[in-house]
């Protein structure tokens, strides 16, 4: 059984809580290492006695040479490296084996919630399903744990303990006779799934989703049982275990000779009758190896192995309790103590727990306080405002350099457009706020306006060539100083002068550039009013087509053929608005007959 000491290390006081654990014997390092240490000390003192009492001077020299040789080359064994990785693998494997042990609690809860009926049949189904689940786990543990195998050596012992019935034992024995090698731990899970489907057919399970949930839980339980068997059959590679074992034992075989006290030693003149540090080193390394030996199979009989027999008893008791004893039994639904208060501010403390009253945890930045000056927002980036009075010289020089290019972009306000009867674009002005625009104020999005206007673009050149506007300001000249626009001359002098003369604010007057471009393109078109679609087609649905009769030798002309596409009232076809049109009078009955005769005559002419 696993030795627990959690209660003893719950609170660290004084010199520490681990020192008291050194006095334990069960599952301790002393219990694991004492026999190996006794053998090591016996060999050590035997060699020391031979050196001191039996050997002569010549033999002592040979003994001293062997001691020096073993002492120099024993450190070449990478003991810490090999042991560290091996124990790490074993510890991870040990905990993973515990995590794959299946527990039937969830299956018992699903069975109790989905298989209804308090009669004997429903109770029998629920108890049998969870019993089969416990049998599956017990069969697996009997195959991987010596403790369980000694408790249930044969299937007859399962019958004697009540886990299996006689008829179920017969099925197991017949399958084992036909297929002796494969494990049959999955057979009870198959039986349990059959009971689930039978309960669904009998109406004890009310929906198919509950059936799927139960089958999935049973398969999950079976998979975890299979994982336990895989851990049992697939161990840590044997070669790794052999390397670690050889490294530890060969190291101490050389140490038992290399750590001997010799008379002519140049490093130590103290006669060591007991190897203190060698013994401590033996404790550490050999204890490290014993940890791996103990945990490599946690289902054995060591002190720290899992309590598998307790798990078997506990699973059966809890499963029966869930599906039978407390099936569909729950307390009466009444209001809780804090019904009117919604929730308690704090649950009460006892006198013993008063010292452990805790406050609500605060975040790590809760104590940071900022002054009013530190809370002021600063611009994230420098704004390029070509009309600001305190525009930095560096930015102004950069803008002047950019003015050398042929195409420039400038920030302008939004432009509203309205179409006139002549098709030209009316110019409208938009104003920007007259507040100061400095680098220290305002927001970053004010760097760029709502739209961008191209200067000296291809459209501007075409406008100056083909524009019909004879006004002197119809074209866009590079020397025109439009407010809010960059200069187009090669020199930056005009740009520099206009930036300084801006007065710290940006006022946009009449924006001509984009409006003039649109005006020029429209003025080149014809001024004639184009026909509208409503002037071509009459409003409402299209008139129905006149039916045309196909002539034949045995068919006569039928002049009373009318179209049913639209109603006819008073000999005039009504439009969609209920008004008759002059064009639709031809679809009156008399007109329709005449149109039909004309069409037939034309058709006969071509024939």
Coordinates of C-alpha atoms in Angstrom, one line a residue:
X1 CA 0.0 0.0 0.0
X2 CA 1.2 3.5 -0.8
X3 CA 2.7 5.2 2.2
X4 CA 1.3 8.7 2.5
X5 CA 2.8 11.5 4.5
X6 CA 0.8 14.5 3.2
X7 CA -0.6 15.4 6.6
X8 CA 2.9 15.6 8.1
X9 CA 4.2 18.0 5.4
X10 CA 1.1 20.2 5.2
X11 CA 2.8 23.0 7.1
X12 CA 6.5 23.8 7.1
X13 CA 7.7 25.0 10.4
X14 CA 11.0 25.3 12.2
X15 CA 13.9 23.5 10.5
X16 CA 11.5 22.0 7.9
X17 CA 9.0 19.2 7.6
X18 CA 11.1 16.7 5.8
X19 CA 13.5 16.0 8.7
X20 CA 10.8 14.1 10.6
X21 CA 10.3 11.8 7.7
X22 CA 13.9 10.6 8.0
X23 CA 12.9 8.6 11.1
X24 CA 10.4 6.4 9.2
X25 CA 11.3 2.8 8.3
X26 CA 8.4 1.6 6.1
X27 CA 9.0 2.5 2.5
X28 CA 12.2 4.3 3.5
X29 CA 15.6 4.4 1.8
X30 CA 17.1 2.5 4.8
X31 CA 14.8 -0.5 4.2
X32 CA 15.8 -0.6 0.5
X33 CA 19.5 -0.1 0.8
X34 CA 20.6 -1.6 4.1
X35 CA 21.3 -5.1 2.6
X36 CA 23.4 -3.7 -0.2
X37 CA 25.2 -1.4 2.1
X38 CA 26.0 -4.2 4.5
X39 CA 27.5 -6.2 1.6
X40 CA 29.5 -3.2 0.5
X41 CA 31.0 -2.6 3.9
X42 CA 31.7 -6.3 4.4
X43 CA 33.8 -6.3 1.2
X44 CA 35.4 -3.0 2.1
X45 CA 36.6 -4.2 5.6
X46 CA 37.7 -7.5 4.2
X47 CA 40.0 -5.9 1.7
X48 CA 41.2 -3.5 4.4
X49 CA 42.0 -6.3 6.8
X50 CA 43.9 -8.2 4.2
X51 CA 46.0 -5.1 3.4
X52 CA 46.7 -4.3 7.0
X53 CA 47.2 -7.8 8.4
X54 CA 48.1 -10.3 5.7
X55 CA 50.1 -8.7 2.9
X56 CA 53.8 -8.2 3.1
X57 CA 55.6 -5.1 1.8
X58 CA 55.8 -6.2 -1.8
X59 CA 52.2 -7.2 -1.9
X60 CA 51.2 -4.0 -0.3
X61 CA 52.9 -2.1 -3.1
X62 CA 50.8 -4.0 -5.7
X63 CA 47.7 -3.4 -3.6
X64 CA 48.4 0.3 -3.5
X65 CA 48.9 0.4 -7.3
X66 CA 45.5 -1.2 -7.8
X67 CA 43.9 1.3 -5.4
X68 CA 45.5 4.2 -7.3
X69 CA 44.3 2.8 -10.6
X70 CA 40.7 2.2 -9.5
X71 CA 40.6 5.7 -7.9
X72 CA 41.7 7.5 -11.0
X73 CA 39.4 5.7 -13.5
X74 CA 36.3 5.2 -11.5
X75 CA 35.0 8.7 -12.3
X76 CA 34.9 7.8 -16.0
X77 CA 31.6 6.0 -15.5
X78 CA 28.7 8.5 -16.3
X79 CA 26.7 7.4 -13.3
X80 CA 24.7 10.6 -12.7
X81 CA 23.8 11.0 -16.3
X82 CA 22.6 7.4 -16.8
X83 CA 20.7 7.2 -13.5
X84 CA 19.0 10.6 -13.9
X85 CA 17.4 9.8 -17.3
X86 CA 16.4 6.3 -16.3
X87 CA 14.7 7.4 -13.0
X88 CA 12.9 10.2 -14.9
X89 CA 11.4 7.7 -17.4
X90 CA 10.4 5.3 -14.6
X91 CA 8.7 8.1 -12.6
X92 CA 6.7 9.3 -15.6
X93 CA 5.7 5.7 -16.4
X94 CA 4.7 5.1 -12.8
X95 CA 2.3 8.0 -12.7
X96 CA 0.9 7.3 -16.1
X97 CA 0.0 3.8 -15.0
X98 CA -2.0 5.1 -12.1
X99 CA -3.8 7.6 -14.4
X100 CA -5.0 4.9 -16.7
X101 CA -6.7 2.8 -13.9
X102 CA -10.4 3.0 -14.8
X103 CA -13.0 3.8 -12.3
X104 CA -16.6 2.7 -12.7
X105 CA -18.2 5.7 -11.0
X106 CA -19.1 7.6 -14.2
X107 CA -20.6 4.5 -15.8
X108 CA -22.6 3.8 -12.7
X109 CA -24.0 7.4 -12.7
X110 CA -25.0 7.1 -16.4
X111 CA -26.6 3.7 -15.8
X112 CA -28.6 5.1 -12.8
X113 CA -29.7 8.2 -14.8
X114 CA -30.7 6.5 -18.1
X115 CA -32.0 3.0 -17.2
X116 CA -35.3 3.7 -15.5
X117 CA -37.6 1.4 -13.5
X118 CA -37.7 0.5 -9.8
X119 CA -39.0 -2.9 -10.5
X120 CA -36.9 -6.1 -10.2
X121 CA -36.2 -6.1 -13.9
X122 CA -34.8 -2.6 -14.0
X123 CA -32.8 -3.1 -10.8
X124 CA -31.4 -6.4 -12.2
X125 CA -30.2 -4.6 -15.4
X126 CA -28.5 -1.8 -13.5
X127 CA -26.7 -4.1 -11.0
X128 CA -25.6 -6.5 -13.7
X129 CA -24.1 -3.8 -15.9
X130 CA -21.9 -2.4 -13.1
X131 CA -21.0 -5.9 -11.9
X132 CA -19.7 -6.8 -15.4
X133 CA -17.7 -3.6 -15.4
X134 CA -16.1 -4.5 -12.0
X135 CA -15.4 -8.0 -13.3
X136 CA -13.5 -6.6 -16.3
X137 CA -11.2 -4.5 -14.1
X138 CA -10.6 -7.4 -11.7
X139 CA -9.7 -9.8 -14.5
X140 CA -7.1 -7.2 -15.7
X141 CA -5.7 -6.6 -12.3
X142 CA -5.4 -10.3 -11.7
X143 CA -3.2 -10.5 -14.8
X144 CA -0.9 -7.6 -13.9
X145 CA -0.7 -7.6 -10.1
X146 CA 0.6 -10.5 -7.9
X147 CA -1.5 -9.3 -5.0
X148 CA -4.8 -9.7 -7.0
X149 CA -3.6 -13.0 -8.6
X150 CA -3.1 -14.4 -5.1
X151 CA -6.6 -13.3 -4.2
X152 CA -8.3 -14.6 -7.4
X153 CA -6.1 -17.4 -8.7
X154 CA -8.8 -19.0 -10.9
X155 CA -12.2 -18.1 -12.4
X156 CA -13.8 -20.4 -9.8
X157 CA -12.7 -17.9 -7.1
X158 CA -14.6 -15.2 -9.0
X159 CA -17.7 -17.3 -8.7
X160 CA -17.1 -17.9 -5.0
X161 CA -16.7 -14.2 -4.3
X162 CA -19.9 -13.3 -6.2
X163 CA -18.3 -11.5 -9.1
X164 CA -19.4 -14.1 -11.6
X165 CA -22.3 -16.5 -11.8
X166 CA -22.3 -20.2 -12.8
X167 CA -23.7 -19.7 -16.2
X168 CA -21.2 -16.9 -16.9
X169 CA -18.4 -19.2 -15.8
X170 CA -19.5 -21.8 -18.3
X171 CA -19.2 -19.2 -21.1
X172 CA -15.7 -18.2 -20.0
X173 CA -14.5 -21.8 -19.8
X174 CA -15.9 -22.7 -23.3
X175 CA -14.2 -19.6 -24.8
X176 CA -10.9 -20.4 -23.0
X177 CA -11.1 -24.0 -24.4
X178 CA -11.5 -22.7 -27.9
X179 CA -9.2 -19.7 -27.7
X180 CA -6.9 -20.3 -24.8
X181 CA -4.3 -17.6 -25.5
X182 CA -6.2 -14.3 -25.9
X183 CA -7.3 -12.5 -22.8
X184 CA -11.1 -12.5 -22.1
X185 CA -11.2 -9.4 -20.0
X186 CA -13.4 -7.7 -22.6
X187 CA -16.1 -10.3 -22.5
X188 CA -18.1 -8.7 -19.6
X189 CA -18.1 -5.4 -21.4
X190 CA -19.7 -7.1 -24.4
X191 CA -22.4 -8.5 -22.1
X192 CA -23.0 -5.1 -20.5
X193 CA -23.5 -3.5 -23.9
X194 CA -26.0 -6.2 -24.8
X195 CA -28.0 -5.4 -21.7
X196 CA -27.9 -1.7 -22.7
X197 CA -29.4 -2.5 -26.1
X198 CA -32.0 -4.8 -24.5
X199 CA -33.0 -2.0 -22.1
X200 CA -33.5 0.3 -25.0
X201 CA -35.8 -2.2 -26.8
X202 CA -37.8 -2.6 -23.6
X203 CA -38.2 1.2 -23.3
X204 CA -36.2 1.5 -20.1
X205 CA -33.8 3.8 -21.9
X206 CA -35.8 6.6 -23.5
X207 CA -33.6 7.9 -26.3
X208 CA -30.8 6.6 -28.5
X209 CA -28.4 9.3 -27.3
X210 CA -28.4 7.7 -23.9
X211 CA -27.6 4.4 -25.5
X212 CA -24.7 5.9 -27.4
X213 CA -23.4 7.5 -24.2
X214 CA -23.4 4.3 -22.3
X215 CA -21.8 2.4 -25.1
X216 CA -19.1 5.0 -25.4
X217 CA -18.4 4.9 -21.6
X218 CA -18.2 1.1 -21.7
X219 CA -15.7 1.3 -24.6
X220 CA -13.7 3.9 -22.8
X221 CA -13.5 1.6 -19.7
X222 CA -12.4 -1.3 -21.9
X223 CA -9.7 0.8 -23.5
X224 CA -8.2 1.8 -20.2
X225 CA -8.1 -1.8 -19.1
X226 CA -6.3 -2.6 -22.3
X227 CA -3.8 0.2 -21.5
X228 CA -3.0 -1.4 -18.2
X229 CA -2.2 -4.7 -19.9
X230 CA 0.0 -2.9 -22.4
X231 CA 2.0 -1.3 -19.6
X232 CA 2.4 -4.8 -18.2
X233 CA 3.5 -6.5 -21.4
X234 CA 5.6 -3.6 -22.8
X235 CA 8.3 -2.5 -20.3
X236 CA 11.2 -0.1 -20.4
X237 CA 13.7 -1.6 -22.8
X238 CA 15.8 -4.2 -21.2
X239 CA 19.0 -2.9 -22.5
X240 CA 18.4 0.4 -20.7
X241 CA 17.8 -1.3 -17.5
X242 CA 20.9 -3.4 -17.9
X243 CA 23.1 -0.4 -18.7
X244 CA 21.9 1.4 -15.5
X245 CA 22.4 -1.7 -13.3
X246 CA 25.9 -2.4 -14.7
X247 CA 26.8 1.3 -14.3
X248 CA 25.9 1.4 -10.6
X249 CA 27.3 -1.9 -9.5
X250 CA 30.6 -1.6 -11.5
X251 CA 31.0 1.9 -10.0
X252 CA 30.8 0.6 -6.5
X253 CA 33.0 -2.5 -7.2
X254 CA 35.7 -0.1 -8.3
X255 CA 35.0 2.2 -5.3
X256 CA 35.3 -0.6 -2.8
X257 CA 38.9 -0.9 -3.9
X258 CA 39.7 2.6 -5.0
X259 CA 38.5 4.1 -1.7
X260 CA 40.8 2.0 0.5
X261 CA 43.2 3.6 2.9
X262 CA 46.8 2.9 2.0
X263 CA 50.0 3.6 3.9
X264 CA 51.9 5.5 1.2
X265 CA 49.0 7.6 0.0
X266 CA 50.2 11.1 -0.9
X267 CA 46.7 12.6 -0.6
X268 CA 45.6 11.6 2.9
X269 CA 47.6 10.7 6.0
X270 CA 44.6 10.1 8.2
X271 CA 43.8 6.4 8.8
X272 CA 40.2 6.1 7.9
X273 CA 38.7 3.1 9.6
X274 CA 35.2 4.0 8.3
X275 CA 34.6 5.4 4.8
X276 CA 32.2 8.2 5.7
X277 CA 31.8 9.9 2.3
X278 CA 31.9 6.7 0.4
X279 CA 29.0 5.4 2.5
X280 CA 27.0 8.6 1.8
X281 CA 27.7 8.2 -1.9
X282 CA 26.6 4.7 -1.8
X283 CA 23.3 5.8 -0.2
X284 CA 22.7 8.4 -2.9
X285 CA 23.4 6.3 -6.0
X286 CA 22.2 3.0 -4.8
X287 CA 19.1 4.6 -3.3
X288 CA 18.5 6.3 -6.7
X289 CA 18.6 2.9 -8.4
X290 CA 16.3 1.4 -5.7
X291 CA 13.7 4.1 -6.5
X292 CA 13.6 2.9 -10.1
X293 CA 13.5 -0.7 -9.1
X294 CA 10.5 0.0 -6.8
X295 CA 8.5 2.1 -9.1
X296 CA 9.0 0.3 -12.4
X297 CA 6.1 -2.0 -11.6
X298 CA 3.6 -0.3 -9.2
X299 CA 1.3 -3.3 -9.1
X300 CA 3.7 -5.5 -7.1
X301 CA 4.1 -6.1 -3.4
X302 CA 6.4 -3.2 -2.5
X303 CA 5.4 -0.7 0.2
X304 CA 4.8 2.1 -2.3
X305 CA 2.8 0.0 -4.8
X306 CA -0.8 0.7 -5.6
X307 CA -3.6 -0.6 -3.4
X308 CA -5.2 -2.7 -6.0
X309 CA -7.2 -5.0 -3.6
X310 CA -8.7 -1.9 -2.0
X311 CA -9.6 -0.6 -5.5
X312 CA -11.5 -3.8 -6.3
X313 CA -13.6 -3.7 -3.1
X314 CA -14.3 0.0 -3.4
X315 CA -15.4 -0.1 -7.0
X316 CA -18.0 -2.8 -6.3
X317 CA -19.4 -1.1 -3.3
X318 CA -19.7 2.3 -4.8
X319 CA -21.2 1.0 -8.1
X320 CA -23.9 -1.0 -6.3
X321 CA -24.6 2.0 -4.1
X322 CA -25.1 4.4 -7.0
X323 CA -27.3 2.1 -9.2
X324 CA -29.4 0.4 -6.5
X325 CA -29.4 1.9 -3.0
X326 CA -29.7 5.5 -4.0
X327 CA -31.3 5.1 -7.5
X328 CA -33.6 8.0 -8.2
X329 CA -33.5 9.1 -4.5
X330 CA -32.6 12.7 -3.9
X331 CA -33.4 15.2 -1.2
X332 CA -36.6 17.3 -1.4
X333 CA -36.2 20.5 -3.3
X334 CA -36.4 23.3 -0.8
X335 CA -35.0 26.8 -0.8
X336 CA -31.5 27.2 0.4
X337 CA -30.3 29.4 3.3
X338 CA -29.3 32.3 1.0
X339 CA -32.4 32.3 -1.2
X340 CA -33.4 35.8 -0.4
X341 CA -29.8 37.1 -0.3
X342 CA -28.9 35.5 -3.7
X343 CA -25.4 34.7 -2.5
X344 CA -23.5 35.0 0.8
X345 CA -20.9 37.7 1.3
X346 CA -18.7 35.2 3.1
X347 CA -19.3 31.8 4.7
X348 CA -18.8 31.8 8.5
X349 CA -15.6 30.8 10.2
X350 CA -15.1 28.7 13.3
X351 CA -13.0 30.0 16.2
X352 CA -10.2 27.7 15.1
X353 CA -10.3 28.9 11.5
X354 CA -10.6 32.6 12.4
X355 CA -6.9 33.1 12.1
X356 CA -7.0 31.8 8.5
X357 CA -9.6 34.4 7.3
X358 CA -8.5 35.5 3.9
X359 CA -9.3 38.6 1.8
X360 CA -10.1 38.7 -1.8
X361 CA -6.9 38.3 -3.9
X362 CA -5.8 41.5 -5.6
X363 CA -4.0 41.6 -9.0
X364 CA -0.3 42.4 -9.1
X365 CA -0.9 45.9 -10.5
X366 CA -3.5 46.9 -7.9
X367 CA -1.0 49.1 -6.0
X368 CA 0.2 51.1 -9.0
X369 CA -1.1 54.7 -8.7
X370 CA -0.6 57.4 -11.4
X371 CA -0.7 61.2 -10.9
X372 CA -3.0 63.4 -13.0
X373 CA 0.0 64.5 -15.1
X374 CA 1.0 60.9 -15.8
X375 CA -2.5 60.0 -16.9
X376 CA -2.6 62.5 -19.7
X377 CA -2.7 60.9 -23.2
X378 CA 0.2 61.6 -25.5
X379 CA 0.2 61.2 -29.3
X380 CA 1.3 57.8 -30.4
X381 CA 3.2 59.2 -33.5
X382 CA 4.3 62.6 -34.7
X383 CA 1.7 64.3 -36.9
X384 CA 2.7 65.8 -40.2
X385 CA 0.7 69.1 -40.3
X386 CA 2.0 71.3 -43.1
X387 CA 0.0 74.3 -41.9
X388 CA 1.3 74.2 -38.2
X389 CA 3.4 77.2 -37.2
X390 CA 5.7 75.1 -35.1
X391 CA 6.2 72.4 -37.7
X392 CA 9.7 70.9 -37.1
X393 CA 12.4 71.8 -39.6
X394 CA 13.2 68.2 -40.2
X395 CA 9.7 67.4 -41.4
X396 CA 9.5 70.5 -43.5
X397 CA 12.7 69.6 -45.3
X398 CA 11.5 66.1 -45.9
X399 CA 8.2 67.4 -47.4
X400 CA 10.2 69.8 -49.5
X401 CA 12.3 66.9 -50.9
X402 CA 9.1 65.0 -51.6
X403 CA 7.8 67.9 -53.6
X404 CA 10.4 67.2 -56.3
X405 CA 8.4 64.2 -57.5
X406 CA 5.6 64.5 -60.1
X407 CA 2.7 63.2 -58.0
X408 CA 1.8 64.3 -54.6
X409 CA -0.9 63.5 -52.1
X410 CA -2.5 66.0 -49.7
X411 CA -5.1 65.7 -47.0
X412 CA -8.3 67.4 -47.7
X413 CA -11.7 67.4 -46.1
X414 CA -14.8 65.6 -47.4
X415 CA -16.2 66.8 -50.7
X416 CA -20.0 66.9 -51.3
X417 CA -21.2 66.7 -54.9
X418 CA -24.5 67.5 -56.4
X419 CA -25.5 67.0 -60.1
X420 CA -27.0 69.9 -62.0
X421 CA -29.3 69.9 -65.0
X422 CA -26.4 70.7 -67.3
X423 CA -24.4 67.7 -66.0
X424 CA -21.6 69.8 -64.5
X425 CA -20.3 69.3 -60.9
X426 CA -21.0 72.0 -58.5
X427 CA -18.2 72.8 -56.2
X428 CA -18.7 72.8 -52.5
X429 CA -16.5 73.8 -49.7
X430 CA -15.7 71.9 -46.5
X431 CA -14.1 73.4 -43.5
X432 CA -11.7 71.9 -41.0
X433 CA -11.9 72.7 -37.3
X434 CA -10.1 76.0 -36.6
X435 CA -8.5 74.7 -33.4
X436 CA -4.8 74.7 -33.3
X437 CA -3.1 71.7 -34.8
X438 CA 0.2 71.2 -33.0
X439 CA 2.3 68.1 -32.5
X440 CA 1.5 67.9 -28.8
X441 CA -2.3 68.1 -29.3
X442 CA -5.0 66.4 -31.2
X443 CA -5.2 62.8 -32.1
X444 CA -3.2 60.7 -34.5
X445 CA -6.0 60.1 -37.0
X446 CA -6.0 63.8 -37.9
X447 CA -2.7 63.3 -39.8
X448 CA -4.7 62.2 -42.9
X449 CA -7.9 63.7 -44.0
X450 CA -11.0 62.0 -45.3
X451 CA -9.8 62.0 -48.9
X452 CA -6.7 62.3 -51.0
X453 CA -6.4 64.5 -54.0
X454 CA -4.0 63.9 -56.8
X455 CA -2.0 66.9 -58.1
X456 CA -0.3 67.0 -61.6
X457 CA -1.8 63.6 -62.4
X458 CA -2.7 62.4 -65.8
X459 CA -6.3 63.5 -65.4
X460 CA -5.1 67.1 -64.7
X461 CA -3.0 67.2 -67.8
X462 CA -5.9 65.9 -69.9
X463 CA -8.2 68.4 -68.3
X464 CA -6.0 71.3 -69.3
X465 CA -5.9 70.0 -72.9
X466 CA -9.5 69.1 -73.5
X467 CA -11.5 71.2 -71.0
X468 CA -14.2 73.4 -72.5
X469 CA -14.1 75.7 -69.5
X470 CA -12.5 79.0 -70.7
X471 CA -12.3 80.4 -67.2
X472 CA -8.8 81.5 -66.2
X473 CA -8.9 79.3 -63.2
X474 CA -10.2 76.3 -65.0
X475 CA -6.8 74.7 -65.3
X476 CA -4.6 73.7 -62.5
X477 CA -1.3 75.4 -62.6
X478 CA 1.7 74.4 -60.6
X479 CA 1.9 77.9 -59.3
X480 CA -1.7 78.0 -58.0
X481 CA -1.7 78.1 -54.3
X482 CA -4.7 76.1 -53.3
X483 CA -5.1 76.0 -49.6
X484 CA -4.2 72.6 -48.1
X485 CA -2.2 71.6 -51.2
X486 CA 1.4 70.9 -51.7
X487 CA 3.4 72.9 -54.2
X488 CA 4.3 71.3 -57.5
X489 CA 7.4 73.4 -58.4
X490 CA 10.8 71.9 -58.3
X491 CA 12.0 74.2 -55.6
X492 CA 10.8 74.0 -52.0
X493 CA 10.8 77.7 -51.5
X494 CA 7.1 78.1 -52.3
X495 CA 6.3 75.2 -50.0
X496 CA 8.4 76.7 -47.2
X497 CA 6.8 80.1 -47.5
X498 CA 3.3 78.7 -47.5
X499 CA 4.0 76.5 -44.5
X500 CA 5.3 79.5 -42.5
X501 CA 2.4 81.6 -43.6
X502 CA -0.1 79.0 -42.6
X503 CA -0.7 80.7 -39.3
X504 CA -1.0 77.4 -37.4
X505 CA -4.4 76.4 -38.7
X506 CA -5.6 74.7 -41.9
X507 CA -8.6 76.3 -43.7
X508 CA -9.8 74.7 -46.8
X509 CA -11.6 77.1 -49.1
X510 CA -13.1 76.0 -52.4
X511 CA -11.7 72.6 -53.4
X512 CA -11.3 72.9 -57.1
X513 CA -9.1 70.0 -58.1
X514 CA -11.2 67.0 -57.9
X515 CA -14.4 68.9 -58.8
X516 CA -12.8 70.3 -61.9
X517 CA -11.7 66.9 -63.0
X518 CA -15.2 65.6 -62.8
X519 CA -16.6 68.7 -64.5
X520 CA -14.1 68.4 -67.4
X521 CA -15.0 64.8 -68.0
X522 CA -18.7 65.6 -68.0
X523 CA -18.5 68.7 -70.2
X524 CA -16.9 66.7 -73.0
X525 CA -20.1 64.6 -73.3
X526 CA -23.1 65.5 -75.4
X527 CA -25.6 67.9 -73.8
X528 CA -28.6 66.1 -75.3
X529 CA -30.9 64.6 -72.8
X530 CA -30.6 60.9 -73.1
X531 CA -33.8 58.8 -73.2
X532 CA -34.9 57.1 -70.0
X533 CA -35.9 53.5 -69.8
X534 CA -39.4 54.5 -68.6
X535 CA -39.9 56.6 -71.8
X536 CA -39.2 53.5 -73.9
X537 CA -41.2 50.9 -72.1
X538 CA -44.6 51.5 -70.6
X539 CA -45.0 51.1 -66.9
X540 CA -46.4 47.9 -65.6
X541 CA -46.0 44.4 -66.8
X542 CA -45.3 43.8 -70.5
X543 CA -48.4 43.3 -72.6
X544 CA -49.3 39.7 -73.5
X545 CA -48.3 38.3 -76.8
X546 CA -51.0 37.7 -79.5
X547 CA -51.6 34.0 -80.0
X548 CA -50.9 32.7 -83.5
X549 CA -52.8 29.6 -84.7
X550 CA -50.9 27.1 -86.9
X551 CA -52.9 26.6 -90.1
X552 CA -53.7 23.1 -91.4
X553 CA -55.8 21.3 -93.8
X554 CA -58.2 19.9 -91.2
X555 CA -58.0 22.8 -88.8
X556 CA -60.2 25.9 -89.1
X557 CA -59.2 29.3 -88.1
X558 CA -60.4 30.1 -84.6
X559 CA -60.8 33.8 -84.1
X560 CA -61.9 33.5 -80.5
X561 CA -58.4 32.7 -79.2
X562 CA -57.6 35.0 -76.3
X563 CA -54.6 35.2 -74.2
X564 CA -55.0 34.6 -70.5
X565 CA -52.0 36.6 -69.5
X566 CA -53.9 39.6 -68.4
X567 CA -57.6 40.4 -67.6
X568 CA -59.6 42.3 -70.2
X569 CA -62.3 44.6 -69.0
X570 CA -64.6 46.4 -71.4
X571 CA -62.5 45.5 -74.4
X572 CA -59.4 47.3 -73.1
X573 CA -56.4 45.7 -71.4
X574 CA -55.7 47.2 -68.0
X575 CA -52.1 48.0 -67.0
X576 CA -50.5 47.5 -63.7
X577 CA -51.9 50.7 -62.4
X578 CA -55.5 49.9 -63.5
X579 CA -55.3 52.5 -66.3
X580 CA -55.7 51.6 -70.0
X581 CA -53.3 52.8 -72.6
X582 CA -53.8 53.6 -76.2
X583 CA -51.3 51.1 -77.3
X584 CA -53.1 48.3 -75.5
X585 CA -56.4 48.8 -77.4
X586 CA -55.2 46.4 -80.0
X587 CA -55.5 43.6 -77.5
X588 CA -59.3 44.0 -77.3
X589 CA -61.2 41.1 -78.6
X590 CA -62.0 42.6 -82.0
X591 CA -58.5 43.9 -82.6
X592 CA -57.1 40.6 -81.5
X593 CA -59.1 38.7 -84.1
X594 CA -57.8 41.0 -86.8
X595 CA -54.2 40.7 -85.7
X596 CA -54.6 36.9 -85.7
X597 CA -56.0 36.9 -89.3
X598 CA -53.2 39.1 -90.5
X599 CA -50.6 36.9 -88.9
X600 CA -52.1 33.7 -90.5
X601 CA -52.2 35.4 -93.9
X602 CA -48.6 36.3 -93.7
X603 CA -47.7 32.8 -92.6
X604 CA -49.7 31.3 -95.6
X605 CA -47.9 33.7 -98.0
X606 CA -44.5 32.2 -97.0
X607 CA -45.8 28.7 -97.3

